[in-house]
Coordinates of C-alpha atoms in Angstrom, one line a residue:
Chain A
T1 CA 10.0 13.4 -4.4
Q2 CA 9.9 9.6 -4.5
L3 CA 12.7 8.2 -2.3
L4 CA 12.1 4.9 -4.1
E5 CA 12.4 5.2 -7.9
Q6 CA 10.7 2.4 -9.9
S7 CA 11.4 1.7 -13.5
P8 CA 9.9 1.3 -16.0
Q9 CA 6.6 3.1 -15.2
F10 CA 4.8 0.9 -17.7
L11 CA 5.5 -2.5 -19.3
S12 CA 3.4 -4.3 -21.9
I13 CA 4.5 -7.8 -22.9
Q14 CA 3.2 -11.0 -24.5
E15 CA 2.4 -14.1 -22.5
G16 CA 5.5 -16.2 -22.1
E17 CA 8.0 -13.4 -22.1
N18 CA 10.2 -12.4 -19.2
L19 CA 10.2 -9.0 -17.4
T20 CA 12.2 -7.2 -14.8
V21 CA 11.1 -4.3 -12.6
Y22 CA 13.6 -2.2 -10.7
C23 CA 13.4 -0.2 -7.5
N24 CA 16.3 2.1 -6.7
S25 CA 17.2 4.6 -3.9
S26 CA 20.1 6.5 -2.6
S27 CA 18.9 5.6 0.9
V28 CA 19.4 2.5 2.9
F29 CA 16.3 0.4 3.8
S30 CA 16.0 -1.9 6.8
S31 CA 13.4 -3.9 4.8
L32 CA 11.7 -3.8 1.5
Q33 CA 8.5 -5.2 0.3
W34 CA 6.9 -5.8 -3.1
Y35 CA 3.1 -5.6 -3.5
R36 CA 0.8 -6.2 -6.5
Q37 CA -2.4 -4.3 -6.9
E38 CA -5.2 -4.9 -9.2
P39 CA -7.7 -2.2 -10.3
G40 CA -10.2 -1.3 -7.5
E41 CA -8.4 -3.6 -5.0
G42 CA -5.9 -3.1 -2.2
P43 CA -2.2 -3.9 -2.6
V44 CA -1.3 -7.6 -1.8
L45 CA 2.0 -8.3 -0.2
L46 CA 4.2 -10.6 -2.4
V47 CA 7.5 -10.7 -0.5
T48 CA 9.7 -9.0 2.1
V49 CA 13.5 -8.9 1.8
V50 CA 15.6 -7.9 4.7
T51 CA 19.2 -9.0 4.2
G52 CA 21.6 -7.4 1.7
G53 CA 22.2 -9.7 -1.3
E54 CA 19.1 -11.7 -0.5
V55 CA 17.3 -13.6 -3.3
K56 CA 13.8 -14.9 -2.8
K57 CA 11.7 -17.0 -5.3
L58 CA 7.9 -17.3 -5.4
K59 CA 7.0 -19.6 -8.2
R60 CA 7.9 -17.7 -11.4
L61 CA 8.8 -14.5 -9.5
T62 CA 12.3 -13.8 -8.3
F63 CA 13.1 -10.9 -5.9
Q64 CA 16.6 -9.6 -5.2
F65 CA 17.7 -7.1 -2.5
G66 CA 20.9 -5.2 -3.3
D67 CA 24.1 -5.8 -1.2
A68 CA 23.9 -2.3 0.1
R69 CA 20.1 -2.5 0.8
K70 CA 19.4 0.5 -1.5
D71 CA 17.8 -1.3 -4.4
S72 CA 15.7 -4.3 -5.4
S73 CA 14.4 -6.0 -8.5
L74 CA 11.5 -8.2 -9.4
H75 CA 11.9 -10.7 -12.3
I76 CA 9.0 -12.6 -13.7
T77 CA 9.7 -15.6 -15.9
A78 CA 7.2 -16.7 -18.5
A79 CA 4.7 -14.1 -17.7
Q80 CA 1.0 -14.9 -17.7
P81 CA -2.1 -12.7 -18.1
G82 CA -2.8 -13.2 -14.3
D83 CA 0.5 -11.3 -13.6
T84 CA -1.1 -8.1 -14.9
G85 CA -1.3 -5.4 -12.2
L86 CA 0.4 -2.5 -10.6
Y87 CA 3.6 -3.6 -8.9
L88 CA 4.7 -1.4 -6.0
C89 CA 8.0 -1.6 -4.0
A90 CA 7.9 -0.2 -0.5
G91 CA 10.3 -0.1 2.4
F92 CA 11.3 1.4 5.7
M93 CA 14.3 3.6 5.7
T94 CA 16.8 3.1 8.5
T95 CA 16.5 6.8 9.3
D96 CA 12.7 7.0 9.3
S97 CA 10.5 6.7 12.3
W98 CA 8.5 3.5 12.5
G99 CA 5.2 3.5 10.6
K100 CA 6.3 5.6 7.6
L101 CA 6.5 3.1 4.8
Q102 CA 8.0 4.7 1.6
F103 CA 6.3 3.6 -1.6
G104 CA 7.7 3.7 -5.1
A105 CA 5.5 5.2 -7.9
G106 CA 4.6 1.8 -9.2
T107 CA 5.1 -0.1 -12.4
Q108 CA 2.0 -1.0 -14.4
V109 CA 2.5 -4.4 -16.0
V110 CA 0.1 -5.7 -18.8
V111 CA 0.5 -9.2 -20.0
T112 CA -1.5 -10.0 -23.2
P113 CA -2.5 -13.5 -24.2
Chain B
D1 CA -10.2 -13.6 1.3
T2 CA -8.6 -10.6 2.9
E3 CA -8.4 -10.5 6.7
V4 CA -8.8 -6.7 6.6
T5 CA -12.3 -5.8 5.8
Q6 CA -13.4 -2.3 4.7
T7 CA -17.0 -1.0 4.4
P8 CA -18.5 0.4 2.3
K9 CA -16.8 -0.6 -0.9
H10 CA -18.2 2.4 -2.7
L11 CA -19.4 5.7 -1.2
V12 CA -20.8 8.8 -3.0
M13 CA -21.3 11.9 -0.9
G14 CA -22.0 15.6 -1.2
M15 CA -19.7 18.3 0.1
T16 CA -22.1 18.9 3.1
N17 CA -22.6 15.3 4.1
K18 CA -21.1 13.4 7.1
K19 CA -20.1 9.8 6.5
S20 CA -17.7 7.3 7.9
L21 CA -15.5 4.6 6.5
K22 CA -15.0 1.5 8.6
C23 CA -12.2 -1.1 8.8
E24 CA -11.9 -4.3 10.8
Q25 CA -9.0 -6.7 11.0
H26 CA -8.8 -10.1 12.5
M27 CA -5.1 -10.7 12.4
G28 CA -4.3 -9.7 16.0
H29 CA -2.3 -6.7 14.7
R30 CA -1.9 -3.7 17.0
A31 CA -1.0 -1.1 14.3
M32 CA -3.6 0.2 11.8
Y33 CA -3.3 2.7 9.0
W34 CA -5.3 4.9 6.6
Y35 CA -3.9 5.5 3.2
K36 CA -5.3 7.6 0.3
Q37 CA -4.7 6.5 -3.3
K38 CA -5.4 8.5 -6.4
A39 CA -5.6 6.7 -9.8
K40 CA -2.2 5.4 -11.1
K41 CA -0.4 6.7 -8.0
P42 CA 1.1 4.9 -5.0
P43 CA -0.8 5.0 -1.7
E44 CA -0.2 8.1 0.5
L45 CA 0.0 7.7 4.2
M46 CA -2.7 9.6 6.2
F47 CA -2.7 8.2 9.8
V48 CA -1.1 5.5 11.8
Y49 CA -2.5 4.1 15.1
S50 CA -0.3 2.0 17.4
Y51 CA -1.9 0.2 20.3
E52 CA -5.1 2.3 19.7
K53 CA -3.3 5.6 20.0
L54 CA -2.7 8.0 17.1
S55 CA 1.1 7.9 16.4
I56 CA 1.3 9.6 13.0
N57 CA -0.8 12.2 11.3
E58 CA 0.6 13.2 8.0
S59 CA -0.8 16.8 8.2
V60 CA -4.2 15.6 7.0
P61 CA -6.9 18.3 6.9
S62 CA -9.3 18.2 9.8
R63 CA -12.3 17.3 7.5
F64 CA -10.8 13.8 7.9
S65 CA -11.1 12.5 11.5
P66 CA -9.7 9.1 12.4
E67 CA -10.9 6.9 15.3
C68 CA -9.7 3.6 16.7
P69 CA -12.3 2.3 19.1
N70 CA -10.4 -1.0 19.8
S71 CA -7.5 -3.0 18.5
S72 CA -9.6 -4.5 15.7
L73 CA -11.5 -1.5 14.5
L74 CA -10.5 1.7 12.7
N75 CA -12.9 4.4 11.4
L76 CA -12.4 7.4 9.2
H77 CA -15.0 10.1 9.7
L78 CA -15.6 12.4 6.8
H79 CA -17.2 15.9 6.9
A80 CA -17.3 18.8 4.4
L81 CA -15.1 17.0 1.9
Q82 CA -14.0 18.5 -1.4
P83 CA -14.3 16.9 -4.9
E84 CA -10.5 16.5 -4.9
D85 CA -10.8 14.2 -1.9
S86 CA -12.3 11.6 -4.2
A87 CA -10.0 8.6 -4.1
L88 CA -9.5 5.0 -3.0
Y89 CA -9.1 4.9 0.8
L90 CA -7.1 2.0 2.0
C91 CA -6.9 0.5 5.5
A92 CA -4.0 -1.6 6.5
S93 CA -2.7 -3.4 9.6
S94 CA 0.6 -4.7 10.8
Q95 CA 2.6 -5.6 13.8
P96 CA 3.7 -2.3 15.5
G97 CA 7.1 -1.0 16.4
G98 CA 9.6 -2.3 13.8
G99 CA 9.7 -5.9 12.6
L100 CA 9.6 -6.4 8.9
G101 CA 7.0 -3.6 8.3
E102 CA 4.7 -5.8 6.3
L103 CA 1.4 -4.3 5.8
F104 CA -1.8 -6.1 5.1
F105 CA -4.3 -4.0 3.1
G106 CA -8.1 -4.2 2.8
E107 CA -9.8 -3.9 -0.6
G108 CA -10.4 -0.2 -0.1
S109 CA -13.4 2.1 -0.1
R110 CA -13.9 4.1 -3.3
L111 CA -15.1 7.6 -2.4
T112 CA -16.6 10.0 -4.8
V113 CA -17.4 13.6 -3.6
L114 CA -19.8 15.5 -5.7

């Protein structure tokens, strides 16, 4: 059972369109990260959110952490083919022992020219 | 360029072979991890080392044997593997004991067991 539910599982859009990926849980997280992974490579850390209600921007990517620290979203504006990849949310639950990072199932994003 | 380096990038082995995967990090981190990832799935935690001591073993079969010779190196020794062990094996490092929990991953070792 995934403690972090990601949606949608798959997203295919045209270059220039916007997209949003959601990461939801019934548990509280002390921190939450977003990673992007390309085929045959390891995940690359994009951002970490810590404070409830926090919003972080990374160029065309906007990350939000829910007020209750149970959910997060990733919004990409004017998507480009280089944004293609598997997007993973991950976090440490406040009740978990250190080291056990919980991963969502991932959202495969495909941006076509 | 990643600061977590994994070798080899690809490995093919038979079920009776003994091989090792290696990981090296130059970030000064004192926590290192092994994850297993199947296609189109998220990474699954296998082992965590903190200050060169094994702190988490996620009930991994004994045919996988981790080793942390020093704070920069992490090995995964493989013996008598099964075809279902074929996967991408990822090494990661982080600051130990709390903090933001940010992991830095290597590019992975793609293992195929025949």
